[in-house]
Amino acid sequence: MLRFIARRLLETIPVLFIIVTATFFMIRFVPGGPFTAEKAVTPEVMRNLERAYNLDQPLWRQYAGYLGKVVFHGDLGPSFKYPNRTVNEIIADKLPVSLELGAISLALALAVGLPLGVLAAIKRNTWLDYLCSSVAMIGICVPTFVLGPLLVLTFAIHYGWFNASGWYGPIDRVLPSLTLGCVYAAYVARLTRGGMLEVLNQDYIRTARAKGASEVRVIFRHALRGGLLPVVSFLGPAIAGILTGSFVIETIFQIPGLGREFVNSAFNRDYTLVLGTVILYAALLIGLNLVVDIVQVWLNPKLKFE
Amino acid sequence: MVSLSEKNLPSADVTPDQLEQGSSLWHDAWARLRKNQLAVAGGLVLLVLTLLCVGGPWFSQTYQDQNLDLGATPPGAAHWLGTDTLGRDLFARLLYGGRISIMVGLVATFVALTIGVTYGAVAGFLGGKTDRVMMRIVDIMYALPFTIFVILLMVFMKEPSEKLDGWLRGTLHLEGLQGVGNMVLLFAAIGAVEWLTMARIVRGQVLSIRRMEFIEAARSLGYGRRRIIFRHIIPNVLGPIIVYATLTVPAVMMLEAFLSFLGLGVQPPMSSWGALIKDGAEKMEEFWWLLVFPGSVFSLTLFSLNFLGDGLRDALDVRASND
């Protein structure tokens, strides 16, 4: 297993390298720079600004310098739009907000989605199954950018129970995580149902029943483990998706998280902040996929680390 | 898939008439699909929506007709779904937006399909080292944060796409093509994301049929690889392709709406359902109908597409597999 992890981590290096390089050159070859929006800048000031951020050097030197700093010091450079702030500081500031939102939503998604999916699978083709499956389908088809505003309209504006936006007290966590959690709960329920149905038809379940195991024991001890496989493989990209899905949520609810910061940085052409966020997300996604692969082998003894 | 390939190789003593009567894979699938009420309902809803969006705008007001004195009015007899803040009829705007949304859904799916099917079929058919390398590339691309790349593409390629737009209108005098550059960019960005799953599915299917006799027969007739892939292999993996195409359309439409909601997708004066939802979400405090109707129509469309896709999957008996 250690060899498997080591090999996968080694594979990560070229992938991250390609991502950084591609992003770096993509954003540089496009017209417009971080300082073009600030009007009435004399050419001299412009030159000074560019010198201060090394933008006057040839592109390959900027690239080499950036890469060196990232690799050897973990330094993502200064932000172009926020004077006197480094990208590391901004990320350290904003990421916890996105992580908190993501963690609550994910917990909600699993707490609602898993029982619904198991229930639908056990009561297959009854009204309970149809109800659970339809609710799940609604959750998948109503996008976050419709559900979020609708929740705000109903519970914040009409009833006045919550604030329409902002991220101050615990009460401000309710609507955003509900919005994000619902969609993922729907996917989790659907995948759990499918996975459970597949497992419940297998021989070892019949064996367990034949040996007199109670239905509760059959489902929770024997079936759930295998039935969760599709959910686990979904969760890797999903966790990353919850973080990226937060672009929309953070925009709707005016949450000062990394998702909104990323979209803004792209609009502002804040090169270093864009690059820093991309590196972070890519590393996160790759790391999560590795964890998913390990958990899958642990859940399914038929699989082996190859 | 076997029944389809057997159909290609009828035994000698079967007359054409008997062949016609035999029930093919497609015939069975159609019978099964018709029994699935949810899928049929989904298909009907889609048909009605598409007809309305394609034909409706000829009969209703145009989506740009403004009436500033009127302003935003709630749903009523004159304007069934109300008007927006510029006095534009929401129903007409929904139909026009639907044209764009449906078109993006279909064209971007087609782009993804073309890339994915070709890639998957080539990898599966060639096999061996080529296959390993090609699928490893897909694995790596799966691990990329694609939403981020789509956002970056849409932001940073905006100016080049506007240049293309200006060139089309200035040099070629194609006035009606406003916003085409932006649309091309949208198709490319979405298509580049969505082909990966399709490539995996097609490759898996191709691997399972490439050793069958009718491929052997085609080979022994001296046909080239290209001909075998496009004339013999792809038609026989059409079932899964259709199913996943149906399920890709809602995913694509979702992505387009997501981008439009962030202000990165379809640009005004063009409109899509995503852009209408964005507009509605900004003004919902006073004018709830601007959010509720576009949101409902959009969700209903995704709903129908997903049910139809699920129904097709069951009818064609395609098993979801990722290997």
XYZ file of C-alpha atoms in Angstrom:
629
model
C 0.000 0.000 0.000
C 2.853 2.390 0.819
C 4.323 1.729 -2.600
C 0.946 2.485 -4.165
C 0.705 5.806 -2.327
C 4.288 6.701 -3.139
C 3.782 5.967 -6.821
C 0.590 8.004 -6.952
C 2.260 10.930 -5.202
C 5.124 10.797 -7.689
C 2.627 10.865 -10.546
C 1.135 13.989 -9.059
C 4.279 16.030 -9.636
C 4.165 16.163 -13.461
C 0.402 16.736 -13.379
C 0.728 19.730 -11.064
C 3.629 20.981 -13.148
C 1.549 20.829 -16.329
C -1.354 22.595 -14.619
C 0.827 25.423 -13.331
C 2.602 25.866 -16.664
C -0.580 25.771 -18.736
C -2.363 28.237 -16.479
C 0.628 30.557 -16.259
C 0.999 30.908 -20.001
C -2.709 30.895 -20.748
C -3.384 33.929 -18.608
C -0.301 35.741 -19.864
C -0.915 35.373 -23.581
C -4.207 37.179 -23.390
C -4.392 40.953 -23.792
C -5.021 43.094 -20.740
C -3.068 43.133 -17.519
C -3.737 43.606 -13.824
C -3.084 47.352 -14.035
C -4.953 48.233 -17.216
C -8.191 48.897 -15.371
C -6.645 51.592 -13.187
C -7.021 54.610 -15.389
C -4.950 57.777 -15.447
C -1.688 56.043 -14.698
C 1.293 57.817 -16.217
C 3.674 55.635 -18.211
C 6.294 56.190 -15.556
C 4.089 54.925 -12.741
C 3.125 51.987 -14.936
C 6.786 51.132 -15.453
C 7.442 51.330 -11.740
C 4.472 49.120 -10.997
C 5.621 46.585 -13.547
C 9.127 46.634 -12.170
C 7.874 46.168 -8.646
C 6.054 42.989 -9.697
C 8.796 41.788 -12.087
C 6.419 42.200 -15.027
C 9.131 44.003 -17.042
C 11.267 40.896 -17.274
C 11.018 38.360 -20.096
C 8.183 35.913 -19.633
C 10.362 32.838 -19.187
C 12.262 34.528 -16.353
C 9.041 35.459 -14.628
C 7.930 31.862 -15.018
C 11.184 30.428 -13.692
C 11.179 32.846 -10.779
C 7.580 32.032 -9.892
C 8.090 28.300 -10.126
C 11.234 28.452 -7.997
C 9.492 30.362 -5.246
C 6.499 28.039 -5.225
C 8.546 24.844 -5.201
C 11.280 25.835 -2.777
C 9.519 28.213 -0.441
C 5.829 27.446 -0.883
C 5.540 31.151 -1.639
C 2.712 31.961 -4.037
C 3.877 35.543 -4.504
C 2.314 38.937 -3.834
C -1.229 39.717 -4.947
C -1.495 42.202 -7.813
C -4.783 43.673 -6.737
C -4.481 43.787 -2.980
C -1.411 45.897 -2.187
C 0.841 44.569 0.556
C -0.903 41.217 0.743
C 0.515 37.901 -0.345
C -1.502 35.166 -1.997
C -0.666 32.860 0.899
C -2.272 35.309 3.318
C -5.394 35.706 1.212
C -5.825 31.952 0.906
C -5.234 31.446 4.629
C -7.879 34.081 5.204
C -10.555 32.848 2.796
C -10.106 29.090 2.628
C -11.417 28.344 6.158
C -14.720 29.994 5.250
C -15.143 27.795 2.166
C -14.049 24.733 4.125
C -16.580 25.395 6.868
C -19.388 25.847 4.366
C -18.286 22.703 2.526
C -17.998 20.604 5.691
C -21.476 21.510 6.956
C -23.003 20.901 3.517
C -21.255 17.571 3.139
C -22.335 16.402 6.585
C -25.893 17.377 5.695
C -25.685 15.621 2.327
C -24.516 12.359 3.910
C -26.932 12.548 6.842
C -29.901 12.951 4.499
C -28.725 11.121 1.381
C -27.511 7.829 2.862
C -30.692 6.921 4.817
C -32.901 7.944 1.898
C -30.900 5.811 -0.515
C -30.838 2.763 1.765
C -34.554 3.101 2.428
C -35.356 3.356 -1.291
C -33.268 0.256 -2.022
C -34.837 -1.867 0.743
C -38.362 -0.877 -0.229
C -37.666 -1.168 -3.925
C -40.608 -0.389 -6.230
C -42.940 0.682 -3.430
C -44.368 4.159 -3.012
C -41.590 4.876 -0.503
C -38.969 4.136 -3.161
C -40.752 6.306 -5.724
C -41.010 9.129 -3.202
C -37.324 8.988 -2.264
C -36.226 8.665 -5.890
C -38.424 11.555 -7.030
C -37.184 13.807 -4.239
C -33.627 12.901 -5.219
C -34.356 13.680 -8.864
C -35.779 17.062 -7.916
C -32.630 17.767 -5.909
C -30.484 16.950 -8.928
C -32.539 18.995 -11.388
C -33.015 22.180 -9.386
C -29.633 23.877 -9.638
C -28.073 25.651 -6.663
C -28.471 29.013 -8.367
C -32.240 28.476 -8.485
C -32.647 26.787 -5.109
C -30.502 29.328 -3.246
C -32.387 32.440 -4.362
C -35.708 30.631 -3.834
C -34.766 29.772 -0.246
C -33.710 33.369 0.335
C -36.958 34.611 -1.179
C -39.049 32.346 1.022
C -37.278 32.160 4.362
C -35.247 35.361 4.467
C -37.360 37.905 2.627
C -40.885 36.588 3.105
C -40.679 35.094 6.603
C -37.649 37.032 7.764
C -36.186 34.123 9.716
C -32.689 34.500 8.282
C -30.470 37.178 6.824
C -30.589 37.284 3.030
C -26.803 37.387 2.827
C -23.680 37.692 4.897
C -21.539 35.348 6.975
C -21.515 36.486 10.597
C -23.374 34.344 13.122
C -24.231 30.624 13.113
C -27.653 31.457 11.687
C -25.995 32.669 8.481
C -24.693 29.136 7.913
C -28.177 27.652 7.552
C -29.364 28.724 4.110
C -26.050 28.406 2.210
C -25.278 24.936 3.552
C -28.867 23.849 3.008
C -28.663 24.935 -0.624
C -25.354 23.228 -1.276
C -26.186 20.179 0.858
C -29.508 19.441 -0.881
C -27.961 18.921 -4.291
C -25.310 16.568 -2.988
C -27.792 14.753 -0.749
C -29.753 13.982 -3.911
C -26.726 12.519 -5.676
C -25.721 10.528 -2.595
C -29.245 9.094 -2.253
C -29.327 8.054 -5.910
C -25.920 6.423 -5.808
C -26.609 4.681 -2.497
C -29.832 3.225 -3.877
C -28.083 1.939 -6.994
C -25.157 0.521 -5.052
C -27.385 -1.171 -2.474
C -29.624 -2.723 -5.130
C -26.619 -4.232 -6.827
C -25.213 -5.658 -3.590
C -28.532 -6.986 -2.280
C -28.754 -9.290 -5.307
C -25.444 -10.959 -4.615
C -24.817 -14.423 -3.316
C -23.118 -13.463 -0.092
C -26.218 -11.586 1.007
C -28.305 -14.679 0.391
C -25.764 -16.664 2.374
C -25.998 -14.215 5.250
C -29.790 -14.476 5.208
C -29.652 -18.256 4.999
C -27.459 -18.357 8.065
C -30.189 -16.559 9.941
C -28.769 -13.071 10.185
C -31.441 -10.528 10.997
C -32.473 -8.142 8.224
C -30.948 -5.211 10.098
C -27.663 -7.064 10.400
C -27.730 -8.097 6.732
C -28.199 -4.514 5.625
C -25.852 -2.714 7.945
C -23.116 -5.325 8.407
C -23.049 -6.990 5.039
C -24.690 -4.908 2.343
C -23.887 -1.327 3.277
C -20.153 -1.820 2.981
C -20.358 -2.811 -0.664
C -23.305 -0.555 -1.388
C -21.279 2.474 -0.404
C -18.666 1.938 -3.122
C -20.304 4.167 -5.729
C -20.854 6.843 -3.096
C -17.191 6.775 -2.118
C -15.959 7.124 -5.672
C -18.388 10.003 -6.097
C -17.243 11.747 -2.929
C -13.708 12.512 -4.115
C -14.719 14.737 -7.007
C -17.795 15.811 -5.021
C -15.795 17.310 -2.184
C -13.768 19.224 -4.712
C -17.061 20.087 -6.424
C -18.508 21.353 -3.181
C -15.574 23.701 -2.994
C -15.923 24.790 -6.596
C -19.718 24.742 -6.400
C -19.294 27.321 -3.733
C -18.526 29.860 -6.472
C -22.225 30.236 -6.961
C -23.248 29.871 -3.327
C -20.682 32.396 -2.191
C -21.874 34.814 -4.852
C -25.544 34.424 -3.931
C -25.044 34.733 -0.188
C -22.151 37.206 -0.281
C -19.864 34.869 1.636
C -16.200 35.934 1.868
C -14.831 32.542 0.816
C -12.191 31.394 -1.641
C -14.672 30.557 -4.415
C -15.858 34.113 -4.807
C -12.306 35.350 -4.436
C -11.243 33.112 -7.301
C -13.909 34.385 -9.691
C -13.030 37.964 -8.767
C -9.330 37.333 -9.222
C -9.992 35.975 -12.717
C -11.995 39.080 -13.635
C -9.310 41.340 -12.112
C -6.464 39.471 -13.813
C -4.769 39.061 -10.486
C -2.286 36.580 -12.012
C -0.718 35.307 -8.839
C -3.996 34.867 -6.999
C -5.492 32.948 -9.952
C -2.450 30.694 -10.123
C -2.350 30.164 -6.378
C -6.008 29.148 -6.244
C -5.646 26.834 -9.228
C -2.652 25.089 -7.639
C -4.542 24.705 -4.374
C -7.674 23.260 -5.984
C -5.684 20.910 -8.207
C -3.636 19.586 -5.290
C -6.791 19.181 -3.240
C -8.596 17.284 -5.982
C -5.674 14.974 -6.674
C -5.209 14.312 -2.958
C -8.896 13.521 -2.510
C -8.883 11.115 -5.449
C -5.994 9.264 -3.836
C -7.891 8.996 -0.546
C -10.933 7.708 -2.437
C -8.874 4.978 -4.093
C -7.487 3.864 -0.737
C -10.919 3.804 0.917
C -12.314 1.811 -2.006
C -9.783 -0.957 -1.574
C -10.517 -1.004 2.132
C -14.255 -1.315 1.501
C -14.014 -3.888 -1.267
C -11.646 -6.774 -0.538
C -11.855 -7.849 -4.197
C -9.873 -4.794 -5.250
C -6.124 -4.673 -4.788
C -3.600 -1.882 -4.898
C -2.088 -2.199 -8.332
C -25.315 -5.418 -28.260
C -25.101 -8.987 -29.462
C -28.499 -8.996 -31.093
C -27.525 -6.015 -33.205
C -24.347 -7.612 -34.441
C -26.187 -10.833 -35.220
C -28.543 -8.838 -37.336
C -25.616 -7.818 -39.483
C -24.834 -11.426 -40.187
C -28.110 -13.114 -41.111
C -27.891 -16.806 -41.787
C -28.280 -17.702 -45.428
C -31.751 -19.218 -45.300
C -33.537 -16.216 -43.857
C -35.555 -14.272 -46.397
C -35.646 -10.472 -46.218
C -39.283 -10.647 -45.157
C -38.526 -12.662 -42.078
C -35.739 -10.270 -41.239
C -38.193 -7.396 -41.233
C -40.475 -9.177 -38.815
C -37.782 -10.228 -36.394
C -37.659 -7.910 -33.461
C -34.446 -5.969 -33.414
C -32.715 -4.414 -30.459
C -34.211 -1.058 -31.415
C -37.682 -2.500 -31.749
C -37.525 -4.087 -28.288
C -36.057 -0.953 -26.804
C -38.840 1.176 -28.272
C -41.476 -1.146 -26.820
C -39.824 -1.029 -23.400
C -39.449 2.743 -23.534
C -43.129 3.244 -24.344
C -44.079 1.364 -21.199
C -42.010 3.714 -19.029
C -44.501 6.464 -18.280
C -42.005 8.839 -16.720
C -39.718 8.633 -19.740
C -42.628 9.127 -22.145
C -43.849 12.121 -20.147
C -40.329 13.531 -20.166
C -40.079 13.076 -23.904
C -43.427 14.784 -24.472
C -42.534 17.740 -22.267
C -39.282 18.142 -24.170
C -41.083 17.966 -27.488
C -43.575 20.654 -26.465
C -40.871 22.892 -25.001
C -38.703 22.551 -28.085
C -41.588 23.297 -30.442
C -42.560 26.334 -28.362
C -39.002 27.638 -28.254
C -38.369 27.077 -31.944
C -41.742 28.198 -33.265
C -43.132 30.392 -30.504
C -41.030 33.501 -31.037
C -42.573 33.940 -34.509
C -45.958 34.477 -32.938
C -45.099 36.361 -29.780
C -43.500 39.725 -29.229
C -39.787 39.863 -29.789
C -37.644 39.497 -26.749
C -36.109 42.931 -27.249
C -39.379 44.902 -27.389
C -39.073 47.315 -24.504
C -41.805 49.271 -22.843
C -40.197 51.428 -20.195
C -43.496 53.009 -19.159
C -44.865 49.585 -18.404
C -41.912 48.441 -16.330
C -42.168 45.217 -14.384
C -45.721 43.938 -14.184
C -46.854 40.758 -12.441
C -48.312 37.878 -14.459
C -51.673 38.769 -15.993
C -53.867 38.523 -19.058
C -51.755 40.778 -21.278
C -48.444 39.240 -20.270
C -48.982 35.680 -19.092
C -45.766 35.467 -17.134
C -45.364 39.188 -16.440
C -42.707 41.555 -17.745
C -39.207 42.451 -16.625
C -38.000 45.844 -15.421
C -37.622 47.068 -18.999
C -41.185 46.043 -19.804
C -40.146 43.062 -21.909
C -42.541 40.137 -22.009
C -41.104 37.333 -19.870
C -42.844 34.569 -21.831
C -41.260 35.756 -25.072
C -37.896 36.065 -23.377
C -38.210 32.546 -21.979
C -38.858 31.193 -25.467
C -35.889 33.050 -26.934
C -33.695 32.062 -23.999
C -34.807 28.488 -24.473
C -33.609 28.540 -28.078
C -30.129 29.448 -26.901
C -30.124 27.045 -23.945
C -31.346 24.105 -26.020
C -28.957 24.954 -28.835
C -25.995 25.149 -26.456
C -27.100 21.854 -24.918
C -27.285 20.093 -28.279
C -24.241 21.583 -29.996
C -21.913 21.276 -27.003
C -23.076 17.700 -26.468
C -22.363 17.021 -30.131
C -18.862 18.450 -29.734
C -18.250 16.339 -26.628
C -19.729 13.308 -28.367
C -17.570 13.630 -31.458
C -14.369 13.950 -29.471
C -15.282 11.297 -26.906
C -16.571 8.659 -29.319
C -13.647 8.990 -31.707
C -11.104 8.969 -28.898
C -12.690 6.047 -27.068
C -13.213 3.987 -30.209
C -9.647 4.503 -31.380
C -8.209 3.636 -27.962
C -10.376 0.559 -27.585
C -9.804 -0.688 -31.117
C -6.057 -0.223 -31.202
C -5.626 -1.626 -27.703
C -2.265 -2.428 -26.153
C 0.185 0.324 -25.382
C -1.674 3.007 -27.349
C -4.812 2.267 -25.365
C -2.959 2.425 -22.053
C -1.371 5.764 -22.860
C -4.608 7.257 -24.202
C -6.656 6.191 -21.201
C -3.959 7.315 -18.786
C -4.306 10.775 -20.336
C -8.053 10.627 -19.714
C -7.425 9.581 -16.102
C -5.104 12.527 -15.597
C -7.561 14.944 -17.178
C -10.276 13.612 -14.902
C -8.173 14.768 -11.990
C -8.070 18.369 -13.213
C -10.247 21.035 -11.623
C -12.235 21.597 -14.800
C -14.773 24.067 -13.510
C -11.859 26.342 -12.796
C -10.478 25.940 -16.286
C -13.819 26.656 -17.883
C -14.118 29.833 -15.815
C -10.575 30.878 -16.737
C -11.193 30.121 -20.415
C -14.384 32.158 -20.444
C -12.745 35.142 -18.717
C -9.453 35.196 -20.540
C -10.650 34.270 -24.004
C -13.359 36.909 -23.967
C -11.437 39.476 -25.960
C -10.248 37.070 -28.666
C -13.814 35.820 -29.017
C -15.058 39.388 -29.358
C -12.481 39.946 -32.074
C -13.806 36.940 -33.950
C -17.246 38.401 -33.511
C -16.207 41.769 -34.908
C -14.445 40.104 -37.810
C -17.535 38.075 -38.668
C -19.712 41.156 -38.678
C -17.201 43.674 -40.063
C -15.546 41.646 -42.803
C -18.259 39.194 -43.707
C -21.208 41.500 -42.928
C -23.077 38.803 -41.100
C -25.122 41.116 -38.891
C -27.349 38.374 -37.542
C -24.402 36.594 -36.039
C -23.938 38.822 -33.034
C -22.352 36.968 -30.157
C -21.210 34.038 -32.283
C -17.620 34.292 -31.088
C -18.838 33.980 -27.535
C -20.986 30.978 -28.423
C -18.120 29.201 -30.183
C -16.017 29.751 -27.078
C -18.815 28.359 -24.924
C -19.141 25.226 -27.078
C -15.398 24.653 -27.055
C -15.074 25.157 -23.313
C -17.982 22.877 -22.426
C -17.191 20.280 -25.066
C -13.624 20.054 -23.793
C -14.919 19.107 -20.349
C -17.681 16.674 -21.138
C -16.012 14.245 -23.551
C -14.018 12.313 -20.949
C -16.803 10.074 -19.625
C -17.987 9.371 -23.147
C -14.490 8.283 -24.164
C -14.322 5.840 -21.240
C -17.721 4.316 -21.957
C -17.104 3.900 -25.670
C -13.694 2.375 -25.093
C -15.154 -0.181 -22.688
C -17.823 -1.140 -25.211
C -15.376 -1.337 -28.079
C -13.052 -3.588 -26.096
C -15.911 -6.019 -25.661
C -16.799 -6.236 -29.365
C -13.475 -5.887 -31.139
C -12.813 -9.615 -31.013
C -16.193 -10.542 -32.466
C -16.494 -12.328 -35.771
C -17.993 -9.546 -37.811
C -14.985 -7.364 -37.059
C -12.765 -10.260 -38.034
C -14.781 -10.552 -41.248
C -14.347 -6.857 -42.016
C -10.635 -7.204 -41.415
C -10.344 -10.205 -43.663
C -12.090 -8.234 -46.397
C -9.102 -5.929 -46.222
C -10.877 -2.875 -44.873
C -8.729 -0.216 -43.299
C -8.767 0.665 -39.608
C -10.625 3.900 -40.168
C -13.381 2.170 -42.096
C -13.715 -0.569 -39.483
C -13.890 1.930 -36.619
C -16.440 4.248 -38.207
C -18.531 1.791 -40.242
C -18.482 -1.333 -38.115
C -17.586 -0.544 -34.520
C -19.281 2.753 -33.782
C -22.717 1.731 -35.176
C -22.627 -1.238 -32.815
C -21.964 0.789 -29.690
C -24.677 3.298 -30.596
C -26.954 2.267 -27.709
C -24.710 3.430 -24.873
C -23.736 6.481 -26.918
C -27.365 7.579 -27.256
C -28.052 6.981 -23.577
C -25.083 8.981 -22.380
C -25.688 11.707 -24.924
C -29.183 12.127 -23.482
C -27.672 12.371 -20.019
C -24.921 14.733 -21.191
C -27.389 17.310 -22.517
C -28.715 18.246 -19.037
C -25.160 18.333 -17.673
C -24.141 20.692 -20.470
C -27.187 22.902 -19.989
C -26.418 23.044 -16.286
C -22.845 24.120 -16.993
C -24.009 26.793 -19.428
C -26.512 28.139 -16.904
C -23.839 28.051 -14.201
C -21.512 30.120 -16.386
C -24.284 32.509 -17.387
C -25.197 32.917 -13.734
C -21.643 34.007 -12.991
C -21.924 36.424 -15.925
C -19.527 34.375 -18.057
C -21.849 32.583 -20.441
C -24.223 34.011 -22.992
C -23.838 37.780 -23.241
C -26.639 40.358 -23.620
C -28.632 41.201 -25.667
C -28.704 37.450 -26.183
C -30.244 35.543 -23.370
C -30.408 32.016 -22.081
C -32.307 30.442 -19.236
C -29.221 30.756 -17.068
C -28.944 34.464 -17.855
C -32.659 34.944 -17.110
C -32.255 33.176 -13.765
C -29.321 35.432 -12.935
C -31.419 38.463 -13.810
C -34.330 37.134 -11.764
C -32.180 36.348 -8.732
C -30.965 39.940 -8.678
C -34.478 41.371 -8.743
C -36.434 38.733 -6.873
C -37.073 40.856 -3.793
C -39.582 42.976 -5.686
C -40.394 40.869 -8.744
C -40.588 37.208 -7.714
C -41.878 36.012 -11.100
C -38.602 36.923 -12.798
C -36.905 34.164 -10.788
C -39.670 31.615 -10.328
C -40.682 31.096 -13.980
C -37.233 30.799 -15.584
C -36.128 28.603 -12.687
C -39.145 26.318 -13.078
C -38.848 25.963 -16.837
C -35.158 25.227 -16.582
C -35.635 22.642 -13.832
C -38.533 21.046 -15.714
C -36.341 20.660 -18.781
C -33.526 19.035 -16.813
C -36.089 16.826 -15.091
C -37.497 15.612 -18.408
C -34.093 15.051 -19.939
C -32.954 12.993 -16.966
C -36.097 10.859 -16.932
C -35.856 10.285 -20.672
C -32.174 9.384 -20.321
C -32.889 6.956 -17.481
C -35.737 5.430 -19.475
C -33.514 4.977 -22.518
C -30.848 3.388 -20.370
C -33.297 0.859 -19.001
C -34.850 0.263 -22.421
C -31.525 -0.301 -24.163
C -30.287 -2.197 -21.123
C -27.056 -0.266 -20.883
C -25.124 -0.906 -17.736
C -23.283 1.986 -16.175
C -19.653 1.065 -16.194
C -16.597 3.144 -15.739
C -13.996 0.686 -16.852
